[in-house]
Short mmCIF file of C-alpha atoms in Angstrom, two decimals:
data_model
loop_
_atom_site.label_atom_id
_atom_site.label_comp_id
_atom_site.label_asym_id
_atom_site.label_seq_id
_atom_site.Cartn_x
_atom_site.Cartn_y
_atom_site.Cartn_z
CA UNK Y 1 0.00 0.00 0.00
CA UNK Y 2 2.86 2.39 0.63
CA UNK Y 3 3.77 2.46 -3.43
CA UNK Y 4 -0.03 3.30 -3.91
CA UNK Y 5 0.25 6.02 -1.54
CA UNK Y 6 3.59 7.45 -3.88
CA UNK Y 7 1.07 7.39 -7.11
CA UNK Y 8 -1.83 9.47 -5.28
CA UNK Y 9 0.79 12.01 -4.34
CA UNK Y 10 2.38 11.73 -7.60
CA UNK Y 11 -1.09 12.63 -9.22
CA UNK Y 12 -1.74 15.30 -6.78
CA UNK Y 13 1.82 17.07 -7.49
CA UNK Y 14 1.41 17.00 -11.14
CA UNK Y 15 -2.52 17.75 -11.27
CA UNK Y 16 -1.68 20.84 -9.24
CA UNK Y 17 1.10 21.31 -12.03
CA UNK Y 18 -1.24 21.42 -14.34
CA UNK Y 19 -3.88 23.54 -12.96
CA UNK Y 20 -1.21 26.08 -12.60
CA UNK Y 21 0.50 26.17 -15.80
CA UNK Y 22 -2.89 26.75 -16.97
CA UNK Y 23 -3.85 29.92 -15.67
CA UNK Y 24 -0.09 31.18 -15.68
CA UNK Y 25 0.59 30.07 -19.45
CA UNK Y 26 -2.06 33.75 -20.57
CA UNK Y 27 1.16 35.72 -19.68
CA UNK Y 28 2.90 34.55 -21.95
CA UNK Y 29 2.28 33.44 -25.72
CA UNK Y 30 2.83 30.37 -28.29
CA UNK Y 31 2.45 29.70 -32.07
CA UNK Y 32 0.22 32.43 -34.02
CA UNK Y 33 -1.31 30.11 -36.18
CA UNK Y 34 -2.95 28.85 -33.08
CA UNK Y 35 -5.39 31.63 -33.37
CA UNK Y 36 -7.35 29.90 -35.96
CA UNK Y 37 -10.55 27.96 -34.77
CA UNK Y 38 -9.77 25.97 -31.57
CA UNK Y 39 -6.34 26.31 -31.92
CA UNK Y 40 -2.85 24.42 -32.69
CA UNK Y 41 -3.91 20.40 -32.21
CA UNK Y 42 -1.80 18.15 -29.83
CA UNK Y 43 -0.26 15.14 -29.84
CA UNK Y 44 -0.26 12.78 -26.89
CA UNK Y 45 3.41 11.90 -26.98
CA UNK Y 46 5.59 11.34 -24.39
CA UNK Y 47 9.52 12.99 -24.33
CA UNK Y 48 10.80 9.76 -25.07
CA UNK Y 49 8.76 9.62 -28.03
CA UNK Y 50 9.33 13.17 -29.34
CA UNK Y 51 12.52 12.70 -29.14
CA UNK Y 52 12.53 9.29 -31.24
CA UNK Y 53 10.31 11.78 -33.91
CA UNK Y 54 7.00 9.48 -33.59
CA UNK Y 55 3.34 9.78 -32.26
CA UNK Y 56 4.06 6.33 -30.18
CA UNK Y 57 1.37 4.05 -31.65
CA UNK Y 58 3.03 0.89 -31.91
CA UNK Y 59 6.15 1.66 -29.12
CA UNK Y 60 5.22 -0.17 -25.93
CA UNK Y 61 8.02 -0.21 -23.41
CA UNK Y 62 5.83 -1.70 -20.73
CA UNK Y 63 7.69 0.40 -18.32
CA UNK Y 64 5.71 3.95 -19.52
CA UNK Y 65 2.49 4.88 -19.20
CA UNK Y 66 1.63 5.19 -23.38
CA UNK Y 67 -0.92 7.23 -23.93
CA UNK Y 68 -1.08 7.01 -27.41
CA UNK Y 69 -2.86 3.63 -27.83
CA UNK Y 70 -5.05 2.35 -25.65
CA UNK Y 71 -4.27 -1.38 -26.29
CA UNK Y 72 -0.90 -0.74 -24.42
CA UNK Y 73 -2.68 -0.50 -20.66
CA UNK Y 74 -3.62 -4.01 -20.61
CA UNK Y 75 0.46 -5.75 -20.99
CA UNK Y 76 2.38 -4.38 -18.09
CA UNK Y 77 2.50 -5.43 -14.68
CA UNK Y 78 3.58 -2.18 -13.39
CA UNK Y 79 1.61 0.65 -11.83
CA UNK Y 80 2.90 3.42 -14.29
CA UNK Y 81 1.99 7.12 -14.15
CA UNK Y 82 3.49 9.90 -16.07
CA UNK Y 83 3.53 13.74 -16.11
CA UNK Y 84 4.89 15.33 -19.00
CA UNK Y 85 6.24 19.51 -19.24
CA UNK Y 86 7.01 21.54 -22.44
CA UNK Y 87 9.18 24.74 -22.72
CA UNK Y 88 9.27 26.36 -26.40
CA UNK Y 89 10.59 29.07 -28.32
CA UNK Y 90 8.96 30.47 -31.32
CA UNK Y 91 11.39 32.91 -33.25
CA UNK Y 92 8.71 34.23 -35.67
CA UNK Y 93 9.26 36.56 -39.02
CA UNK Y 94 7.40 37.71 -41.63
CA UNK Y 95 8.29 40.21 -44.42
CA UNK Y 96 8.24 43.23 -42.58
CA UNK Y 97 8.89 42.41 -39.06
CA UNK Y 98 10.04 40.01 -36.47
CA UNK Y 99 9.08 38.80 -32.70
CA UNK Y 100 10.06 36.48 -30.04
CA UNK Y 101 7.68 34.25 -27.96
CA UNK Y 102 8.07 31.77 -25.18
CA UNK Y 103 5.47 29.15 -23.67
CA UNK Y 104 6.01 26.98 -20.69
CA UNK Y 105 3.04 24.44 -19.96
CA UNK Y 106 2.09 20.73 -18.26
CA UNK Y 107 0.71 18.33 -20.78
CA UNK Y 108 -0.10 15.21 -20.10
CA UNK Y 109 -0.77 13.15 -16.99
CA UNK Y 110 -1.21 9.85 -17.05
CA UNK Y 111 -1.58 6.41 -14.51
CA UNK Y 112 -2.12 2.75 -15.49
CA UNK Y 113 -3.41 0.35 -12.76
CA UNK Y 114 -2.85 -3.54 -13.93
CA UNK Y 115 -5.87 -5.26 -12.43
CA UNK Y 116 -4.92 -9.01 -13.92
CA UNK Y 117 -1.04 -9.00 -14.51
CA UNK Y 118 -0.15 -8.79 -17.97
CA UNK Y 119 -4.10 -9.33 -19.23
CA UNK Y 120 -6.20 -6.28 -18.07
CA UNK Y 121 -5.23 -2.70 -16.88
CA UNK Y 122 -7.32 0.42 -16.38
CA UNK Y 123 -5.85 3.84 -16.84
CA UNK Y 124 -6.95 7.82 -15.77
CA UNK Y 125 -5.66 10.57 -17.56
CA UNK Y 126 -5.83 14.54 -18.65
CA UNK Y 127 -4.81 15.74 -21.35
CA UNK Y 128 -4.47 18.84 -24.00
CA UNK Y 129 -6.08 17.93 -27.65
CA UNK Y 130 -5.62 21.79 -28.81
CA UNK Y 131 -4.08 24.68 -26.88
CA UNK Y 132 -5.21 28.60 -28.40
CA UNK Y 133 -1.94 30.62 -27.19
CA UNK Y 134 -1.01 33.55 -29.06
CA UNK Y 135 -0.43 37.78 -29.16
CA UNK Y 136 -0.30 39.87 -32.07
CA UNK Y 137 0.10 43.65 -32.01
CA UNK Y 138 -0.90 46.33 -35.24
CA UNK Y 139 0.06 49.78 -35.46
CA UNK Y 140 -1.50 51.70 -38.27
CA UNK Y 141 -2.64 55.14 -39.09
CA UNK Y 142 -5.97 56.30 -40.81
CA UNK Y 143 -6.61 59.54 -43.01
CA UNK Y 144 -10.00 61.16 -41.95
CA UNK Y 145 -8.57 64.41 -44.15
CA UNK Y 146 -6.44 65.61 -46.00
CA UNK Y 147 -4.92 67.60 -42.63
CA UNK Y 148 -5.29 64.92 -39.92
CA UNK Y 149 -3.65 61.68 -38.93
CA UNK Y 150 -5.06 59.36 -37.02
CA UNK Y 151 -3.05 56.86 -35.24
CA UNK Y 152 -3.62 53.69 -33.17
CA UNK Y 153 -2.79 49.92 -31.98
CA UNK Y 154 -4.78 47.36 -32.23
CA UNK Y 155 -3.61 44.25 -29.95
CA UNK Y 156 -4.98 40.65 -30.07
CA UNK Y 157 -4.59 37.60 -27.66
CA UNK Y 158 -5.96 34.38 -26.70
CA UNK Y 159 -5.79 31.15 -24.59
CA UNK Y 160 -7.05 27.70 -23.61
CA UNK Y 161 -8.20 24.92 -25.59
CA UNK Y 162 -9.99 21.46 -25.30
CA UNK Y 163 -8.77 19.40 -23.44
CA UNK Y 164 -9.95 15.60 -22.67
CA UNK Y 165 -10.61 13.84 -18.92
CA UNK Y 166 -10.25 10.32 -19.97
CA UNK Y 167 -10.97 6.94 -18.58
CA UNK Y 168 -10.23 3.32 -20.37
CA UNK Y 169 -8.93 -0.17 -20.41
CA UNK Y 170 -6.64 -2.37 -22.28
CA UNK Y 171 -7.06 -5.97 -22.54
CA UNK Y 172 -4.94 -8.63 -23.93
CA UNK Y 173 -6.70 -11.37 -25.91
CA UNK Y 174 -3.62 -13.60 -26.22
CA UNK Y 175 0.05 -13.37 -26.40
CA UNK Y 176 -0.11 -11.73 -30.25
CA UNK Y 177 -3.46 -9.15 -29.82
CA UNK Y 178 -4.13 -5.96 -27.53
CA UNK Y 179 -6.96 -4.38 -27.16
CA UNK Y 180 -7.86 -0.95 -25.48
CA UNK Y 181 -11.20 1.59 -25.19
CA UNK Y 182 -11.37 4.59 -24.15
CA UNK Y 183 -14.27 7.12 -23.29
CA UNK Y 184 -13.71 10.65 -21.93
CA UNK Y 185 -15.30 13.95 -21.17
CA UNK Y 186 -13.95 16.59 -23.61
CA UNK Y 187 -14.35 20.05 -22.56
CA UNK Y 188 -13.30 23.17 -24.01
CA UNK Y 189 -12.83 26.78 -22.69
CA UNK Y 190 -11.05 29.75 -24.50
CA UNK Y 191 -10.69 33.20 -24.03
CA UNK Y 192 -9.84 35.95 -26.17
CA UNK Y 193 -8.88 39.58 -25.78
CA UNK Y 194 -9.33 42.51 -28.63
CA UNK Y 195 -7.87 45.64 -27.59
CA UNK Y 196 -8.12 49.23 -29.95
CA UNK Y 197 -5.98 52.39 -28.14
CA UNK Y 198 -5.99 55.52 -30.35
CA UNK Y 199 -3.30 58.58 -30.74
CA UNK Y 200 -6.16 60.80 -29.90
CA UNK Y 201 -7.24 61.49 -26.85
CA UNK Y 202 -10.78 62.45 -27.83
CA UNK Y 203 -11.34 58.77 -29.24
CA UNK Y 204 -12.55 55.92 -26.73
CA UNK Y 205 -10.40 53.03 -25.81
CA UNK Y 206 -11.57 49.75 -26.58
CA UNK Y 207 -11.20 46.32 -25.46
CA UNK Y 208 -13.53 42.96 -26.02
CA UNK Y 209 -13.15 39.85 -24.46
CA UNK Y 210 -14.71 36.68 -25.58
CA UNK Y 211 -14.93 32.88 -23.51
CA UNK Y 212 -16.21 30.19 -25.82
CA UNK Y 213 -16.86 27.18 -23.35
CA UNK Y 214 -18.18 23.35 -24.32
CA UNK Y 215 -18.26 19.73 -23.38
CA UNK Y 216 -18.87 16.76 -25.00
CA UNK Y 217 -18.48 12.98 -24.89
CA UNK Y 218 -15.40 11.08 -26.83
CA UNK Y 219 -14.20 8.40 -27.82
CA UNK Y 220 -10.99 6.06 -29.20
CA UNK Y 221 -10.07 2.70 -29.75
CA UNK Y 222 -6.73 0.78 -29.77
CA UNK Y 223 -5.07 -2.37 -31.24
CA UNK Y 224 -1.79 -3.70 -30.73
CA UNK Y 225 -0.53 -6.73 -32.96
CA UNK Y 226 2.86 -8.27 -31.06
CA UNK Y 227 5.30 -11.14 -32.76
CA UNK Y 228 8.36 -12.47 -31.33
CA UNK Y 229 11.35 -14.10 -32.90
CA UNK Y 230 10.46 -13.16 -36.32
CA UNK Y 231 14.64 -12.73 -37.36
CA UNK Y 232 15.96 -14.09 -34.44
CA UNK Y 233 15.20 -15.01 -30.63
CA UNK Y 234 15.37 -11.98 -29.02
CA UNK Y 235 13.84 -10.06 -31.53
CA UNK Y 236 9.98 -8.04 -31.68
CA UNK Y 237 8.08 -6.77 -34.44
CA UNK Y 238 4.90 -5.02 -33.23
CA UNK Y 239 2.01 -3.03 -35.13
CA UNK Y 240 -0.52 -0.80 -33.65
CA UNK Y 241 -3.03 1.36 -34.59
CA UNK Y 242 -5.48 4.23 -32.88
CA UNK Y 243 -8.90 5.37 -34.01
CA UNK Y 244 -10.48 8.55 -32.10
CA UNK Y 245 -13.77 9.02 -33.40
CA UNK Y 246 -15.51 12.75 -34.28
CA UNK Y 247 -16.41 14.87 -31.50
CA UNK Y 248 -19.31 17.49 -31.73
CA UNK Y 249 -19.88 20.71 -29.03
CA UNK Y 250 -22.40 23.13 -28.86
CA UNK Y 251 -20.55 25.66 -27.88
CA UNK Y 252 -20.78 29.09 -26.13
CA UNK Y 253 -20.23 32.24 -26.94
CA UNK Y 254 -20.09 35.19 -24.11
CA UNK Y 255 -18.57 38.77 -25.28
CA UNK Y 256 -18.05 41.93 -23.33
CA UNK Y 257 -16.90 44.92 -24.36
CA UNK Y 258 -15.20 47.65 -22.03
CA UNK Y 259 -14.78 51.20 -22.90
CA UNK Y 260 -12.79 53.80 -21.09
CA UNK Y 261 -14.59 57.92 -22.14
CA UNK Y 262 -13.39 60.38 -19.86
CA UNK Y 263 -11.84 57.94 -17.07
CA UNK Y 264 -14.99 56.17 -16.72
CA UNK Y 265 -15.28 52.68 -17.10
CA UNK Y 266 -18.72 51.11 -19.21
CA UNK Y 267 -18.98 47.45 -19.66
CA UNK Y 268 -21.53 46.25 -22.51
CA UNK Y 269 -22.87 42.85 -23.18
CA UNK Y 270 -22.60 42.35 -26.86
CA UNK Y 271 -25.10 40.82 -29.60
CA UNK Y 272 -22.62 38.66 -31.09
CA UNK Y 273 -23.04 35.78 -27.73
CA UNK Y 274 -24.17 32.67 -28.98
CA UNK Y 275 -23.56 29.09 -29.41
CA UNK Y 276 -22.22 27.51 -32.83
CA UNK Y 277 -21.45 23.76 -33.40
CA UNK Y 278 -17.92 23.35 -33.17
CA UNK Y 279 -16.09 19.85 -34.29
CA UNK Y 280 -13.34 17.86 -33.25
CA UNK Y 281 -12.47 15.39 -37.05
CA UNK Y 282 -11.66 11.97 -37.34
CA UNK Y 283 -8.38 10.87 -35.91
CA UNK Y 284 -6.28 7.51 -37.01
CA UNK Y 285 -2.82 6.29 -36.29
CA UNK Y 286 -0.94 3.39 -37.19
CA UNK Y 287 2.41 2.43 -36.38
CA UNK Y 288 5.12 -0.51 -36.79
CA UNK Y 289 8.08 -1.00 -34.18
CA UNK Y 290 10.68 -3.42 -34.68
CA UNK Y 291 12.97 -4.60 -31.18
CA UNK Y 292 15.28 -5.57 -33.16
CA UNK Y 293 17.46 -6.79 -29.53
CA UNK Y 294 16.98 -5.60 -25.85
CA UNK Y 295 18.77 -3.10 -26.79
CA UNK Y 296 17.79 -1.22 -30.15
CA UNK Y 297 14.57 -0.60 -31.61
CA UNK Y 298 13.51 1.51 -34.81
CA UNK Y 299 9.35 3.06 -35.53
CA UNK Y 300 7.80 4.57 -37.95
CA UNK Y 301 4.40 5.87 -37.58
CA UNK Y 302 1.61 8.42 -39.32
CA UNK Y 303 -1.59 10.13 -38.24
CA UNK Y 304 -4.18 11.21 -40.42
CA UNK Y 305 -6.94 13.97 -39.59
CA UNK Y 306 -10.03 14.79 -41.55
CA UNK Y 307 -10.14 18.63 -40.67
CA UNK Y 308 -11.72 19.34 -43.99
CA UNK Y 309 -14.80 18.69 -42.23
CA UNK Y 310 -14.38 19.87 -38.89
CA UNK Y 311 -16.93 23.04 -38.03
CA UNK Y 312 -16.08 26.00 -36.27
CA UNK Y 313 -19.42 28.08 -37.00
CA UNK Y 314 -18.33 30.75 -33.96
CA UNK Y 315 -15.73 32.61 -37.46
CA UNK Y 316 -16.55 30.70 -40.66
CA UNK Y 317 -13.98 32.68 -42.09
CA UNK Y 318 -11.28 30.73 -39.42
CA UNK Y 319 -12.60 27.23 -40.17
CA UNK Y 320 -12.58 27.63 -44.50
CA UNK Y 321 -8.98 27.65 -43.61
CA UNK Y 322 -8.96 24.30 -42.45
CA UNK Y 323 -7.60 21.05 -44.66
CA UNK Y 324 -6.67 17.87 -43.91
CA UNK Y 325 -3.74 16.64 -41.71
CA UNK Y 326 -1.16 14.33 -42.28
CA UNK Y 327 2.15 13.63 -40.13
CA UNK Y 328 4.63 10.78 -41.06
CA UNK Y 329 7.84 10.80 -37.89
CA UNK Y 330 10.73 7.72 -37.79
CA UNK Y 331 13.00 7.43 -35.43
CA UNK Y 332 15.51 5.03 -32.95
CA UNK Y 333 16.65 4.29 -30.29
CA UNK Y 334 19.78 2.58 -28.57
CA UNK Y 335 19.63 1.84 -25.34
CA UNK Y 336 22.86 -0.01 -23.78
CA UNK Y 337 21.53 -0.95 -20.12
CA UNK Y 338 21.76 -3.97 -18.10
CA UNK Y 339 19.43 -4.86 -15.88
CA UNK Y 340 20.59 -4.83 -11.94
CA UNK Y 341 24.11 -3.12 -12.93
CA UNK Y 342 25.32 -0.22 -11.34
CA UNK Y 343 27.66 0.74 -14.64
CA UNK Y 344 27.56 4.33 -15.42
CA UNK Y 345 26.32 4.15 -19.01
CA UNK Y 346 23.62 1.47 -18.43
CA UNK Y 347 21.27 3.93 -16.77
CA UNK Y 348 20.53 5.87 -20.13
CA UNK Y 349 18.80 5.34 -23.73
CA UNK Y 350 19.30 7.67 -26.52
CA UNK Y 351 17.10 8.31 -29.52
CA UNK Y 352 16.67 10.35 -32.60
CA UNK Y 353 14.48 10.87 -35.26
CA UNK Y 354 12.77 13.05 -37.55
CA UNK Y 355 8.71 14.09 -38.61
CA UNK Y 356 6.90 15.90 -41.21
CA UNK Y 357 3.69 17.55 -40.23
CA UNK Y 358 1.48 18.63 -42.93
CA UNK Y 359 -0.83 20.67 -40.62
CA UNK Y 360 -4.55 21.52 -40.37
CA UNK Y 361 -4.19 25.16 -42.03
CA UNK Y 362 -4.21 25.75 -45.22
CA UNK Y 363 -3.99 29.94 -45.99
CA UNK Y 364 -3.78 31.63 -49.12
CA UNK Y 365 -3.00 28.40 -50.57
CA UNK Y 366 0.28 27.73 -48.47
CA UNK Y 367 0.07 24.39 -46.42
CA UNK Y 368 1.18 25.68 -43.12
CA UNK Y 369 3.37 22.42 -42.00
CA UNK Y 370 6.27 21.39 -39.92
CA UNK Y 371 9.44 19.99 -40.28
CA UNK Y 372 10.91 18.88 -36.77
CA UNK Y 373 14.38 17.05 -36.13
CA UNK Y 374 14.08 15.33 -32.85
CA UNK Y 375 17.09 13.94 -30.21
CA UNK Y 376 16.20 12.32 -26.71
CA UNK Y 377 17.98 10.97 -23.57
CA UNK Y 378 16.24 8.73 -20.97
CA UNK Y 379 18.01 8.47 -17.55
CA UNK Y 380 16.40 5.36 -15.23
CA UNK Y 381 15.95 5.86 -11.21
CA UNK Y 382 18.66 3.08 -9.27
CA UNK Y 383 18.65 -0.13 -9.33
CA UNK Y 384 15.47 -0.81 -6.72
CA UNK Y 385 13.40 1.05 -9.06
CA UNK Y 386 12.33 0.73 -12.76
CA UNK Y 387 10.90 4.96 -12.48
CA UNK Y 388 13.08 6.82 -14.84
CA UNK Y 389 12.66 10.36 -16.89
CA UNK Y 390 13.06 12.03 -20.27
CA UNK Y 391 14.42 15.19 -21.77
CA UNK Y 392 14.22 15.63 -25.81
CA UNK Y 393 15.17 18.55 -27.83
CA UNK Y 394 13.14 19.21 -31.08
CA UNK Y 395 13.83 22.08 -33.28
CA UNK Y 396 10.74 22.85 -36.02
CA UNK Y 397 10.47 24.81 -38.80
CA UNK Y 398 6.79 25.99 -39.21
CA UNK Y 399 4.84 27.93 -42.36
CA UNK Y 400 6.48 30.23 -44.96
CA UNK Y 401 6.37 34.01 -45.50
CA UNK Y 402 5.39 33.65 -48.81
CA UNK Y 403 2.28 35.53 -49.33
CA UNK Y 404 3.28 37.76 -46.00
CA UNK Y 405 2.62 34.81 -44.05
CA UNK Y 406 4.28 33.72 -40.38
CA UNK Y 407 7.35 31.64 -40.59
CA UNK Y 408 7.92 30.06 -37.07
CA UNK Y 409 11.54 28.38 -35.81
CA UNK Y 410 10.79 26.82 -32.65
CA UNK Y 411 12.73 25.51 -30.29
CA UNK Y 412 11.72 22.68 -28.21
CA UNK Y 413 12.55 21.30 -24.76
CA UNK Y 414 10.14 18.21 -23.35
CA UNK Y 415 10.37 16.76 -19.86
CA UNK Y 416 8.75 13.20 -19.01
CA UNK Y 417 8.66 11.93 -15.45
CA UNK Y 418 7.90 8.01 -15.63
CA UNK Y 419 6.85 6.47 -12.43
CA UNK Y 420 7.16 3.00 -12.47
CA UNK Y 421 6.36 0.91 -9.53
CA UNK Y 422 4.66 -2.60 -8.32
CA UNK Y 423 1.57 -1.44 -6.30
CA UNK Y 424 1.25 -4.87 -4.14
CA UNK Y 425 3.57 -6.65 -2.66
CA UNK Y 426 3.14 -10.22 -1.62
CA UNK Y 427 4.64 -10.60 2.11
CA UNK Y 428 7.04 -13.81 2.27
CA UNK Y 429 6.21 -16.09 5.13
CA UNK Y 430 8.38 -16.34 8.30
#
């Protein structure tokens, strides 16, 4: 009972984590294109598998949570939780002009419980799908005559997201098939600022803040497809695959506008509340992972995304923007360890790898995709403990500024803490 005591704590520390990163990550800002519709999607990767370059479908460690496929929670015989942390730079530029951003944030936090060793497991988790994180600032002057200039700023920022609360199982059918399923609560809340400030003292100074919040019920599916000693003894071929299905929200609208005349402050209730179906598309994943020893593995996997028909009727203009998503990563990873030893190097994997993202924006007729090299390092806890942690590094190259669009160089840094324990022990007799 004392190890299940360490994983409520665990999930206490990094809930808490979460909560706060939350509420602190509106000071500061992220990607620009995630100011379209519900923002920049996801994925549900781990730091050991951003820094092979993958999604995860079909890498099962059995020591990690894996959150990407459901058909993973039913094969270990660990409890296994997870919290995972993400620090990025985006060095943006367009034609004219250049800026700086920075976003520190939780993602995701995951346990496993194994109810019949190695057969059935149930897992908890919360997670980001989408995260809305931006600022963008417009100075500009207007003409009223042929005497008078007009100046002022017009500044623009938002945050939030949808994010999923997500309960499942994964069950394995025999020593070749996995199974996993996976219901959740998806709920999104975002809130955006508008803000107009004039040169002119005699004109008003605007702002307008809009919260869109929604829930709605989700779903996925996993399948895992495992084969041993297909080259030699020691070696494992597996191939997995991860369906999330649509999800609809009626969402809400709520807009206020705040005006400052003469020092006095006037808040109005605009017309444009209201509620407009918003859309979550169709998500698969498939994956194959070859073990090729203990000791080095290889993966390849893609995602596909059906945005073309995900709705956003809260700015029609935002979602006509949208087109379908594809992202293709491989990667490897060496890891030189021996079990029980105490030898410097054997407490670390390394891993590389590199994806293509085609994105979910389309604008002006520019695919706004990604191009991200990848490098990780896994350190494991001593020898009485099979917990370890990630770092990776990934460094992206996002959009174009062709057609005075955003080019984004981003800079990476992703921090997994894997706790990895058994949650009964049997007592030996006197």
């Amino acid at each position: 009972m004392k190890k299940l005591s360490i994983v409520i704590v665990f999930l206490f520390f990094v809930s808490s984590a979460f909560a706060q990163t939350v509420s602190d990550s509106e000071a500061n800002s992220g990607s620009i294109y995630s100011f379209y519709g519900v923002g920049t999607p996801i994925l549900q990767n781990s730091a050991q598998e951003k820094g092979m370059g993958i999604f995860g479908v079909s890498s099962n460690d059995l020591e990690t949570s894996g959150l990407s496929n459901p058909a993973f929670w039913g094969l270990g015989a660990f409890v296994r939780g997870t919290a995972n942390f993400t620090l990025a730079k985006y060095n943006a530029e367009d034609s004219f002009s250049s800026s700086t951003n920075s976003l520190f944030e939780a993602g995701t936090i995951h346990v496993v419980f194994p109810i019949v060793k190695q057969k059935l497991g149930v897992s908890a988790a919360l997670y980001p799908v989408t995260r809305t994180n931006f600022k963008s600032s417009i100075t500009k002057q207007l003409f009223p005559n042929a005497t008078d200039t007009l100046g002022y700023q017009f500044d623009k920022n938002g945050s939030g997201g949808i994010s999923k609360l997500e309960f499942g199982f994964g069950y394995a059918i025999n020593k070749y098939i996995a199974i996993g399923y996976a219901p959740s609560l998806a709920f999104m809340r975002t809130n955006s600022s508008e803000k107009i400030d004039f040169s002119t003292s005699g004109y008003s100074t605007n702002t307008v803040n809009t919260d869109i919040t929604a829930s709605a019920f989700s779903q996925r599916f996993g399948i895992l497809f495992s084969k041993r000693g297909l080259l030699n003894n020691n070696d494992i071929i597996q191939l997995g695959s991860s369906v999330v299905l649509p999800v609809n929200f009626d969402a809400k609208s709520k807009s206020l506008t705040t005006k400052v005349i003469n020092g006095a402050t006037t808040t109005i209730d605009l017309d444009r509340s209201g509620i407009g179906n918003v859309s979550l598309p169709l998500q698969v994943s498939g994956g194959l992972t070859y073990f090729a020893s203990p000791y080095f593995n290889v993966s390849a996997d893609g995602l596909y995304e059906e945005w073309s028909k995900a709705k956003y009727e809260l700015n029609l203009d935002e979602v006509n923007n949208y087109s379908d998503r594809f992202l293709l990563g491989i990667g490897a990873q060496f890891h030189p360890y021996r079990k029980g030893s105490d030898r410097f190097f054997s407490k670390f994997r390394y891993s590389a790898g590199v994806s293509y993202d085609k994105g979910h924006l389309t604008i002006d007729n520019q695919d706004i995709n990604t191009l991200w090299f990848s490098t990780g390092l896994g350190v494991f806890a001593p020898r009485s403990s099979r917990s370890s942690f990630d770092l990776s590094i990934q460094y992206g190259i996002r959009g174009t500024t062709t057609q005075n669009l955003v080019q984004e160089k981003i800079w990476a840094i992703n921090f997994s803490v894997n706790l990895t324990e058994l949650m009964f022990i049997r007592p030996k007799l006197n």
